[in-house]
mmCIF file of C-alpha atoms in Angstrom:
data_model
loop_
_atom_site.group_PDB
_atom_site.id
_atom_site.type_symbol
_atom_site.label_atom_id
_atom_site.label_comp_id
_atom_site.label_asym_id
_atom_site.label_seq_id
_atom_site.Cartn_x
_atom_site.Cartn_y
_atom_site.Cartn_z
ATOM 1 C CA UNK A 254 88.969 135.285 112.718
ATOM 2 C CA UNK A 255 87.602 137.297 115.636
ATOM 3 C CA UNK A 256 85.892 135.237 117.905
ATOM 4 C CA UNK A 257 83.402 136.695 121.254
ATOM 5 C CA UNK A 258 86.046 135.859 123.303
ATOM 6 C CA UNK A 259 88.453 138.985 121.840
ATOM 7 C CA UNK A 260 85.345 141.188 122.612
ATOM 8 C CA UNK A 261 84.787 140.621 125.452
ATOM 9 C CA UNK A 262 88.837 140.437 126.587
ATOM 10 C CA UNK A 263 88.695 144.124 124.812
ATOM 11 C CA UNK A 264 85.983 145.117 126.620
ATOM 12 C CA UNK A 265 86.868 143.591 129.904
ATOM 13 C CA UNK A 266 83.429 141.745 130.262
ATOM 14 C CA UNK A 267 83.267 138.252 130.930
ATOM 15 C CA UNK A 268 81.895 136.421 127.763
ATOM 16 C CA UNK A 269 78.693 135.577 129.131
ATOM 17 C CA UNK A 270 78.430 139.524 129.125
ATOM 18 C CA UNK A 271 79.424 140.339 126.150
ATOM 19 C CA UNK A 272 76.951 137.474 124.353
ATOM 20 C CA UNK A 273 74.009 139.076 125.830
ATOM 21 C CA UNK A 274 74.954 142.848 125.143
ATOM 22 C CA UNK A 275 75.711 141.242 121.536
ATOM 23 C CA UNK A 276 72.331 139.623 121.614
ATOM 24 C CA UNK A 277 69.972 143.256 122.984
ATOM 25 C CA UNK A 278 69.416 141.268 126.188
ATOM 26 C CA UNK A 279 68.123 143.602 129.107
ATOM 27 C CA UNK A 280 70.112 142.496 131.634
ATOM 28 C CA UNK A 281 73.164 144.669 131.101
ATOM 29 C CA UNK A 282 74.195 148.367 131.866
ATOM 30 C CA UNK A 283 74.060 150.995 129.231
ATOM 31 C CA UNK A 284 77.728 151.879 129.129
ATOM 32 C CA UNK A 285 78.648 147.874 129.243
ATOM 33 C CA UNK A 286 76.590 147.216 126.117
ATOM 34 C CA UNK A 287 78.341 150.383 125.228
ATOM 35 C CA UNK A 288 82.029 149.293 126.039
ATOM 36 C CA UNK A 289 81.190 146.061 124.480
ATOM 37 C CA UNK A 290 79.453 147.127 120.833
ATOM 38 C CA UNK A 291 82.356 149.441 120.803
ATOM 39 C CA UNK A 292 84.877 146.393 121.344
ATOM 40 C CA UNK A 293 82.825 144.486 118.404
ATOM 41 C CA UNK A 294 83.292 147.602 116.436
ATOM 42 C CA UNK A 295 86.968 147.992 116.733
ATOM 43 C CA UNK A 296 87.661 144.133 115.942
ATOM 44 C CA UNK A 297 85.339 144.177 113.292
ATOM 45 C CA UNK A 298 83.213 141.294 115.059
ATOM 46 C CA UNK A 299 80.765 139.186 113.036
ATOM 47 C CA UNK A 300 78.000 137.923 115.218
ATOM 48 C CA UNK A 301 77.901 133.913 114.774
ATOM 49 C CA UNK A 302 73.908 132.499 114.350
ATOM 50 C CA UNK A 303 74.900 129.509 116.178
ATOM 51 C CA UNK A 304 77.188 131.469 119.091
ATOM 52 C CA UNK A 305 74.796 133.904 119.422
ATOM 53 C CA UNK A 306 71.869 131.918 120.531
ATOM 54 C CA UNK A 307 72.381 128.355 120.883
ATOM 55 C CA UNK A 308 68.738 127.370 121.877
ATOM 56 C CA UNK A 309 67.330 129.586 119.370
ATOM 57 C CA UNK A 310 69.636 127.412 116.591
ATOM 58 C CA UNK A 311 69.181 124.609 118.037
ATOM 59 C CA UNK A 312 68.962 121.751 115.773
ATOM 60 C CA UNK A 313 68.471 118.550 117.744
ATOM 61 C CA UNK A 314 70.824 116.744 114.908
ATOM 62 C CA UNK A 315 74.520 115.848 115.046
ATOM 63 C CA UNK A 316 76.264 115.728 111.361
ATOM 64 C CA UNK A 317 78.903 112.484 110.855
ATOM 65 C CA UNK A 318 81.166 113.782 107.919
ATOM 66 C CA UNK A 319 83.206 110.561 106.100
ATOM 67 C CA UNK A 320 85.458 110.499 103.885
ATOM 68 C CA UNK A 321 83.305 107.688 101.842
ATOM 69 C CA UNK A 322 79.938 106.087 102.838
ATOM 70 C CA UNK A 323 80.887 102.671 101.214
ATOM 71 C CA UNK A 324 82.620 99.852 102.874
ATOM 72 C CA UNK A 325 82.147 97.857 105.898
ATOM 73 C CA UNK A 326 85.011 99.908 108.035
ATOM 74 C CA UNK A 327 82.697 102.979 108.085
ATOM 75 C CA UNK A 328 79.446 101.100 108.492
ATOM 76 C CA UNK A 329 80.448 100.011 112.212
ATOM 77 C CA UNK A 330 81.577 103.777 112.875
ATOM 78 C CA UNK A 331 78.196 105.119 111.817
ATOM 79 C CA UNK A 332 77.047 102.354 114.258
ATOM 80 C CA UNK A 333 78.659 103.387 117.114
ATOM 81 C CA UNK A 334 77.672 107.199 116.076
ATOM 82 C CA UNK A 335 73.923 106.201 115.595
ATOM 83 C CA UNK A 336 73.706 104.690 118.788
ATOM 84 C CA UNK A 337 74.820 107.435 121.189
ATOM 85 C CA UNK A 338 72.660 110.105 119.138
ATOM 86 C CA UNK A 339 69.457 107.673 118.960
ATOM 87 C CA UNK A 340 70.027 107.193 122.793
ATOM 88 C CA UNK A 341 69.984 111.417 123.422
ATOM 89 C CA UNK A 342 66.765 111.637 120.837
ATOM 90 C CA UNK A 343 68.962 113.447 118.518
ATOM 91 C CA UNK A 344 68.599 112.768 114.963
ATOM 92 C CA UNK A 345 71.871 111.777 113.065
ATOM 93 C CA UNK A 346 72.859 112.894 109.178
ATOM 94 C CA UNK A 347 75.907 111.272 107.405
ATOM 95 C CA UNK A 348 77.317 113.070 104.597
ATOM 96 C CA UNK A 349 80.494 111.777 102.768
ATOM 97 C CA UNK A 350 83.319 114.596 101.399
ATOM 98 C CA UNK A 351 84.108 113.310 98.079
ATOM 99 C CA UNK A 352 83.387 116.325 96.515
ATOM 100 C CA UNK A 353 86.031 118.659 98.754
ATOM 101 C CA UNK A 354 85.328 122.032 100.196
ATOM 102 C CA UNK A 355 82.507 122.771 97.781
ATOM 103 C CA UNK A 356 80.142 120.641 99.330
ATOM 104 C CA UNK A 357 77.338 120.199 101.912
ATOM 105 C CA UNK A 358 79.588 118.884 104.709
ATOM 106 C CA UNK A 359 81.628 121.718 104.438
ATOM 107 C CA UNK A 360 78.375 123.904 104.806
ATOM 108 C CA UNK A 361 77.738 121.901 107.997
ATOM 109 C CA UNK A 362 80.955 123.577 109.188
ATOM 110 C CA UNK A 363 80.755 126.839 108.533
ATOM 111 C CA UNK A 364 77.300 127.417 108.188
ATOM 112 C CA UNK A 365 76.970 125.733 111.725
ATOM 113 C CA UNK A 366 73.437 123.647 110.763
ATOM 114 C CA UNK A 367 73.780 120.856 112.845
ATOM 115 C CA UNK A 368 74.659 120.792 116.910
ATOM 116 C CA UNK A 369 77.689 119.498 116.667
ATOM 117 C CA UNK A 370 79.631 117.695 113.821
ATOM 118 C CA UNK A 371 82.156 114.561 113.626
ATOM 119 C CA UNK A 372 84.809 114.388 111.145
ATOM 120 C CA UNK A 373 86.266 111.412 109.586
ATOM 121 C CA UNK A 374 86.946 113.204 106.442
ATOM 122 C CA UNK A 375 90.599 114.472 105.089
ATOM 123 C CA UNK A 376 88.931 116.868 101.900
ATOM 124 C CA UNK A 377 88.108 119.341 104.414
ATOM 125 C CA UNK A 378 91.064 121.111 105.193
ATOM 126 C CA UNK A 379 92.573 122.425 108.416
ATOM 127 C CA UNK A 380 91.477 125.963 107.996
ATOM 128 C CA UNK A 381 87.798 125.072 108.237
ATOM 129 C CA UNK A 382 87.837 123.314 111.306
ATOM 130 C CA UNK A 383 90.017 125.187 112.853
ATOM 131 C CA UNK A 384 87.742 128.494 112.341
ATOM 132 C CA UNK A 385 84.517 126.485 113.307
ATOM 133 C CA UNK A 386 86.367 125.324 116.696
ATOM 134 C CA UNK A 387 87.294 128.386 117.503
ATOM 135 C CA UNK A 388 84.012 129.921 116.896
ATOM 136 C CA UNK A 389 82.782 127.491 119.913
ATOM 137 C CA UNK A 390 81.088 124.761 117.370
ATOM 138 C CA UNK A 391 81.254 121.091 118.934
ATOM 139 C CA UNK A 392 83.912 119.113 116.453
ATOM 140 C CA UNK A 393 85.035 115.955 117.455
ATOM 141 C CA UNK A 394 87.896 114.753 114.744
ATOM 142 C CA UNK A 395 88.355 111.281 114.221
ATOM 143 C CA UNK A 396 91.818 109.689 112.797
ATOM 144 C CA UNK A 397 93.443 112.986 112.338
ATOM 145 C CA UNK A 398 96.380 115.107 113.713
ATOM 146 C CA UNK A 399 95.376 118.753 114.229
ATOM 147 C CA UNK A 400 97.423 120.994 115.834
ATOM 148 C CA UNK A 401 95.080 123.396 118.009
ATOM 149 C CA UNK A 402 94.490 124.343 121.261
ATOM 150 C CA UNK A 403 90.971 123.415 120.379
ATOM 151 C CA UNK A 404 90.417 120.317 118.753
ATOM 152 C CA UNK A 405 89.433 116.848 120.506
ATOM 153 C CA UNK A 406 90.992 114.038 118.541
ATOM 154 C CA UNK A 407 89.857 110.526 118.503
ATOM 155 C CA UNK A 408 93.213 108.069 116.986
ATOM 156 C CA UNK A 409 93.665 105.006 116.758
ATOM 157 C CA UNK A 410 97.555 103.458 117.367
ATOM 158 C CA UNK A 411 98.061 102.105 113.894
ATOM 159 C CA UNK A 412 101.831 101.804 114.344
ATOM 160 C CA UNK A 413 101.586 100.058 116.917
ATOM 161 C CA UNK A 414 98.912 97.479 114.982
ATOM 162 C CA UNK A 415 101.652 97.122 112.012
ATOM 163 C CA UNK A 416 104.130 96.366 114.821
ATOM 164 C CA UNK A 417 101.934 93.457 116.116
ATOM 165 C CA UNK A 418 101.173 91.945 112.768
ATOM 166 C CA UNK A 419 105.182 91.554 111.944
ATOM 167 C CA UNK A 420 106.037 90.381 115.202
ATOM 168 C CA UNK A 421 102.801 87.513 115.034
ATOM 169 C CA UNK A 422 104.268 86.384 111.947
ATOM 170 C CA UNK A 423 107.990 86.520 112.641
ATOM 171 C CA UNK A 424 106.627 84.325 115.833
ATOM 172 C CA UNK A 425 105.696 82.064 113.577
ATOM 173 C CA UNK A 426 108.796 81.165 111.898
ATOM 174 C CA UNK A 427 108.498 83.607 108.966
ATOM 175 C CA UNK A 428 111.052 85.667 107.913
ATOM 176 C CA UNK A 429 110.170 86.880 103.997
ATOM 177 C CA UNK A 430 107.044 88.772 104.377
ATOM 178 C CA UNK A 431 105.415 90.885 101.865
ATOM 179 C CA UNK A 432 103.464 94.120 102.668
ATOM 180 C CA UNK A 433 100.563 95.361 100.360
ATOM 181 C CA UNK A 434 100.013 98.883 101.183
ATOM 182 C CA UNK A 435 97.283 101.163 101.041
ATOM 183 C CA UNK A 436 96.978 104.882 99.489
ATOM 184 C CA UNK A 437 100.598 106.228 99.925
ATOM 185 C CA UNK A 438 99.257 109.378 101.072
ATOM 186 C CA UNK A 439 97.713 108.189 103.706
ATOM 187 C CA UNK A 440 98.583 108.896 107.363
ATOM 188 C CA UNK A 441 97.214 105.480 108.429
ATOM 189 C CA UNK A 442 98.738 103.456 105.952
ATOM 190 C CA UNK A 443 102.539 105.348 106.633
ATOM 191 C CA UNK A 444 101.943 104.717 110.246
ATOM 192 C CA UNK A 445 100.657 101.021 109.810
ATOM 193 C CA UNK A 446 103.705 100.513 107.656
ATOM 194 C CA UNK A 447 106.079 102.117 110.059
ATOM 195 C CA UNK A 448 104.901 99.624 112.652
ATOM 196 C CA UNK A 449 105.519 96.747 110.525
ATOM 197 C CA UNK A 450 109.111 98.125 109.548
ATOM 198 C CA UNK A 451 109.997 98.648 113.073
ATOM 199 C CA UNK A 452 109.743 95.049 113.987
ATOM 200 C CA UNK A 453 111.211 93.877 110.864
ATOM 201 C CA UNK A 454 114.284 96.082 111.706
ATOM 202 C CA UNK A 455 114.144 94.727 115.133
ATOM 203 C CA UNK A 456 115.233 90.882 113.822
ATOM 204 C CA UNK A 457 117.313 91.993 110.613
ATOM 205 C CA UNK A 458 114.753 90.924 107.992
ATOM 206 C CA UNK A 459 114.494 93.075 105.036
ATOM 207 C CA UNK A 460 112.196 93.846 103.028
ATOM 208 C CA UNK A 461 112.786 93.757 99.094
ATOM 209 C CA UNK A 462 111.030 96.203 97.088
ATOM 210 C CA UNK A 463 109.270 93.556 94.898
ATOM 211 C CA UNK A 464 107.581 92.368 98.031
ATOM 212 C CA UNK A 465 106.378 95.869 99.123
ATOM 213 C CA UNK A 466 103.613 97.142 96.359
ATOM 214 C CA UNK A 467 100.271 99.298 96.746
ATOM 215 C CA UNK A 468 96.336 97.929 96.998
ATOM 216 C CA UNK A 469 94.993 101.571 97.255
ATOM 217 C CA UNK A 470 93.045 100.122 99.980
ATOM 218 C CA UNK A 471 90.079 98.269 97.893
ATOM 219 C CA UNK A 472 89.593 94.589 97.331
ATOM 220 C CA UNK A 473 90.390 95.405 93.663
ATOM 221 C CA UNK A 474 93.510 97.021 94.887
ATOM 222 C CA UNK A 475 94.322 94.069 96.800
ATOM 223 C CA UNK A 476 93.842 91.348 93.742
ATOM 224 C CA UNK A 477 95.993 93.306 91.538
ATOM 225 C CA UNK A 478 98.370 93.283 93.532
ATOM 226 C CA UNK A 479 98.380 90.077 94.951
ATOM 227 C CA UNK A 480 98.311 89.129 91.313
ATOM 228 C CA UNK A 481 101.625 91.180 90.333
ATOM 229 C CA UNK A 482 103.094 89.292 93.512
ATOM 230 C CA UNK A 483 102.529 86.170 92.037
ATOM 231 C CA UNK A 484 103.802 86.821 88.317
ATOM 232 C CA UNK A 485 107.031 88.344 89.626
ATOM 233 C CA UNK A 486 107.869 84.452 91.371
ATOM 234 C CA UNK A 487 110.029 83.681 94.809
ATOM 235 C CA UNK A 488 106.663 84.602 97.215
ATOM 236 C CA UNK A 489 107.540 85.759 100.567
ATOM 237 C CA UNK A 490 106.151 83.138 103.237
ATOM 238 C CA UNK A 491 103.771 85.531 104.433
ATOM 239 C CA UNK A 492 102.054 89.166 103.553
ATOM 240 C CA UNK A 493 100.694 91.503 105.542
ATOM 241 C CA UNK A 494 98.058 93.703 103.962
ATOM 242 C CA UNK A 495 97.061 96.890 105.285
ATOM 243 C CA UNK A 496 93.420 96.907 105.639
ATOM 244 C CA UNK A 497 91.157 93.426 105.524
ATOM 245 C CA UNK A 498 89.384 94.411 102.058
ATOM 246 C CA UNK A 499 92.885 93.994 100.196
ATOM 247 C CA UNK A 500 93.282 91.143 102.318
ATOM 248 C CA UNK A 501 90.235 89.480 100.694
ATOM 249 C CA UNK A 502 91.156 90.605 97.350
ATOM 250 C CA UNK A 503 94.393 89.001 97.834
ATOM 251 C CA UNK A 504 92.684 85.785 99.221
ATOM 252 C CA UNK A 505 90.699 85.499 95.804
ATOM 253 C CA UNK A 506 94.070 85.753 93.821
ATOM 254 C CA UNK A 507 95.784 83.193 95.412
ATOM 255 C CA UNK A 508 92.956 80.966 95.383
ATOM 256 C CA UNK A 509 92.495 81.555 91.642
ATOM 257 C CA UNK A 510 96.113 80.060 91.186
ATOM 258 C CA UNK A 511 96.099 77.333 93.485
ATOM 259 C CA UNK A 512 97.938 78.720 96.136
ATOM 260 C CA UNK A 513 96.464 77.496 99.387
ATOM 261 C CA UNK A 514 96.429 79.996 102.191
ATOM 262 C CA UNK A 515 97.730 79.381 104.984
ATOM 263 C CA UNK A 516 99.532 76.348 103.677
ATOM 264 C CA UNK A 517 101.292 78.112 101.010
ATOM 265 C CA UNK A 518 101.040 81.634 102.263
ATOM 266 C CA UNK A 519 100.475 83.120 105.962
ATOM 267 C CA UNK A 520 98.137 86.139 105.044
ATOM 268 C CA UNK A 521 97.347 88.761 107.452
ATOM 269 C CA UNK A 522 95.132 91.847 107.727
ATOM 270 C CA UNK A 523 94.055 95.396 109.385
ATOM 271 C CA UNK A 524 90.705 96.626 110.611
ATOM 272 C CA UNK A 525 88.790 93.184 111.581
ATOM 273 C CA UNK A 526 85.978 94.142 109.189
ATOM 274 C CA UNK A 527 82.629 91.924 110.018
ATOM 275 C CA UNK A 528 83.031 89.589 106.964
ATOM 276 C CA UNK A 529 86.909 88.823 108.117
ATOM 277 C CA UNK A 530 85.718 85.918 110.255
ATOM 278 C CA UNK A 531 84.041 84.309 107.645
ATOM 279 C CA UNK A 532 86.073 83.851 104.736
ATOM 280 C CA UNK A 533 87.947 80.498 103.831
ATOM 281 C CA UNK A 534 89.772 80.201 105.825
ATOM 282 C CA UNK A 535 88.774 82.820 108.562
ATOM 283 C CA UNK A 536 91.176 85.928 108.186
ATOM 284 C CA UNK A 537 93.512 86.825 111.049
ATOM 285 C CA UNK A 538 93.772 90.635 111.307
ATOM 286 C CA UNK A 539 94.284 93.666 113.772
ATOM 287 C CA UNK A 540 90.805 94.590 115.050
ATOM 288 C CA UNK A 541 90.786 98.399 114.968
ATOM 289 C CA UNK A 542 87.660 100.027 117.750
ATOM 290 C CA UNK A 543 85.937 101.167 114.895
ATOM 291 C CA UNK A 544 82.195 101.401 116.397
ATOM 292 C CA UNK A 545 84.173 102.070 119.830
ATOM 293 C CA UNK A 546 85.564 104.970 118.254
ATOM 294 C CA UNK A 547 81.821 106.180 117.091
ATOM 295 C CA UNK A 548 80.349 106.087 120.480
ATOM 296 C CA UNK A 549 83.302 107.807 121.926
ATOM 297 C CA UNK A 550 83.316 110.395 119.143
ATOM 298 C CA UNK A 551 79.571 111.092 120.123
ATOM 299 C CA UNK A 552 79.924 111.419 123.572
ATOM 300 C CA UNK A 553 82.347 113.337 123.297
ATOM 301 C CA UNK A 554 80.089 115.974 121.106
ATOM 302 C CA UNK A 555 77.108 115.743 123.930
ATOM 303 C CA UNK A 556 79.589 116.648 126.450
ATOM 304 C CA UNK A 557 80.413 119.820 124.704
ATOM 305 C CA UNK A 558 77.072 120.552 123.540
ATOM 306 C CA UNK A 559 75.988 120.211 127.965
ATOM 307 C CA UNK A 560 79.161 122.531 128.884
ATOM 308 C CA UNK A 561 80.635 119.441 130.565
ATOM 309 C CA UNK A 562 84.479 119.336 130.949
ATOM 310 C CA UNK A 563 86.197 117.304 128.528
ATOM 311 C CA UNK A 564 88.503 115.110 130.436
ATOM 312 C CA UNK A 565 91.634 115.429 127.646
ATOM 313 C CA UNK A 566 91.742 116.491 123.948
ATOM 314 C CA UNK A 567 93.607 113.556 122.813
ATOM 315 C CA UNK A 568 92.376 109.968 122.776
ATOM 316 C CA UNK A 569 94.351 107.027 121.649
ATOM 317 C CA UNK A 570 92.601 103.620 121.554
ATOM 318 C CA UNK A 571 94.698 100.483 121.196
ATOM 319 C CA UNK A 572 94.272 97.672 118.567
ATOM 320 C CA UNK A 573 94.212 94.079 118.811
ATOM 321 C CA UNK A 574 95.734 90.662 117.346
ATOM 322 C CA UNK A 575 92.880 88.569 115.990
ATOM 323 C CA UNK A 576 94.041 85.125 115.710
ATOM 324 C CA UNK A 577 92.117 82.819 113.224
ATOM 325 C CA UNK A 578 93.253 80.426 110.337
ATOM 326 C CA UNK A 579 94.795 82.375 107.689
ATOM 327 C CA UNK A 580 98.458 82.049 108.738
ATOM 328 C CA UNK A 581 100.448 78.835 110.529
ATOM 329 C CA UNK A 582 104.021 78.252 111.541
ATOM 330 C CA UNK A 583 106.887 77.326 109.642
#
């Protein structure tokens, strides 16, 4: 898609000059709104409302796009979102994708009705963002890979958080360890697993395909699974599970057949969701910087929205080993 920048490279105006001979402004020369409506002309240019004039569209409101409002992992993002944006007086809407491209967050993008939008949301495809970004709309992606010259990306290192949950429990004397998996499709989850492969590799344990089944994710996922890992007999020693809500659902299967975690089983989870400190026993997991990840996101977006310099267009925070009760040592 054209953008202002080809007109005004056409035209060989600066783009300052070519938004306000775009715009009727008085302060440039006949033939240079000339040159330049001529340059719009030839690259069949179509003016952007928010481009155009940013005060005039001006929303005061910054749009969080998710891929689901439900569950505590998003809660703490919107948290660290909310904050920033209630700090700067801005109002803040949260919209979730479940519906795809057809839908109101996808609007937000093209439509350009907010200030500035952040995306945690994998139903809106490449093409959208990519043509919003390069229209000059403030996008800040969260946990996604994007290859453009424009996007700023927000990631967390989940391989290396699957790499420090193996080598915790291979520290601990284990060396059969199950891993319930989340949607196979998902770049997390592959990453997460990766991880968790690499260190297995690293000390020659395998991993049998009985012991490596899906959770999709949910709590429900998780007890299903858990439960098909205890009909099929021979448990591993320990299990990793690839977010904390299958780890609970797991939790409630064992429990439900007498098998006593950790004396039994060493279970261990992803995310450090708020409730993981409380169950019985207390869950050990990889804390992911979800609200972290929030504020940055928004900060980010203000940045842009002040024509401030963003420092780089690729963030990578780091995860951390939570150690509570839920595993012990051989």
């Amino acid at each position: 898609m054209t953008t202002i920048k080809d007109v005004a490279k056409l035209a060989s105006v600066a783009i300052s000059t070519a938004s306000s001979a775009l715009n009727g402004k008085d302060n440039v020369k006949p033939e240079t709104r000339y040159r330049v409506l001529e340059a719009a002309k030839q690259l069949n240019y179509k003016k952007n409302g928010y481009a155009a004039d940013l005060k005039k569209s001006k929303s005061n409101t910054i749009a969080l796009i998710l891929d689901d409002l439900t569950g505590p992992f998003f809660s703490e993002i919107i948290k660290g979102v909310q904050d920033v944006t209630f700090e700067k007086e801005y109002d803040l809407i949260t919209c979730s994708s479940i519906r795809g491209e057809n839908s109101m967050p996808t609007r937000f993008l093209e439509e350009k009705r907010t200030d500035g939008v952040i995306v945690l949301a994998h139903k809106i495809n490449d093409e959208t963002i990519i043509r919003s970004e390069r229209e000059g709309f403030p996008i800040v992606l969260l946990d996604r890979e994007l290859e453009s010259e424009h996007s700023i990306r927000i990631l967390v290192d989940n391989e290396d958080g699957g790499y420090r949950a193996a080598e915790y429990l291979i520290e601990l004397g284990h060396r059969s360890i199950g891993f319930i998996s989340g949607n196979s499709s998902s770049h997390d989850n592959q990453l997460r697993y990766r991880g968790f492969k690499k260190a297995l590799d690293k000390h020659s344990i395998s991993l049998p395909g009985k012991w490596n089944l899906s959770g999709s994710f949910t709590e429900e996922g998780g007890y299903h699974a858990t439960q098909m890992l205890i009909m099929q007999g021979n448990l591993p020693t320990a299990v990793f599970y690839a977010n904390d809500e299958m780890a609970l659902g797991g939790m409630k299967a064992f429990q439900e057949k007498g098998i006593k975690v950790p004396d039994d089983i060493s279970i261990i989870g992803f995310d450090n969701i708020m409730l993981s400190g409380y169950t019985n026993p207390p869950l050990t997991t990889i804390h992911q910087p979800k609200y972290e990840m929030g504020s940055l996101a928004a900060h980010l977006v203000f940045q842009i929205l002040n024509g401030e310099s963003i420092e780089k267009q690729h963030y990578s925070l780091q995860t951390k080993l939570m150690i509570r009760e839920s595993c012990r040592s051989l």
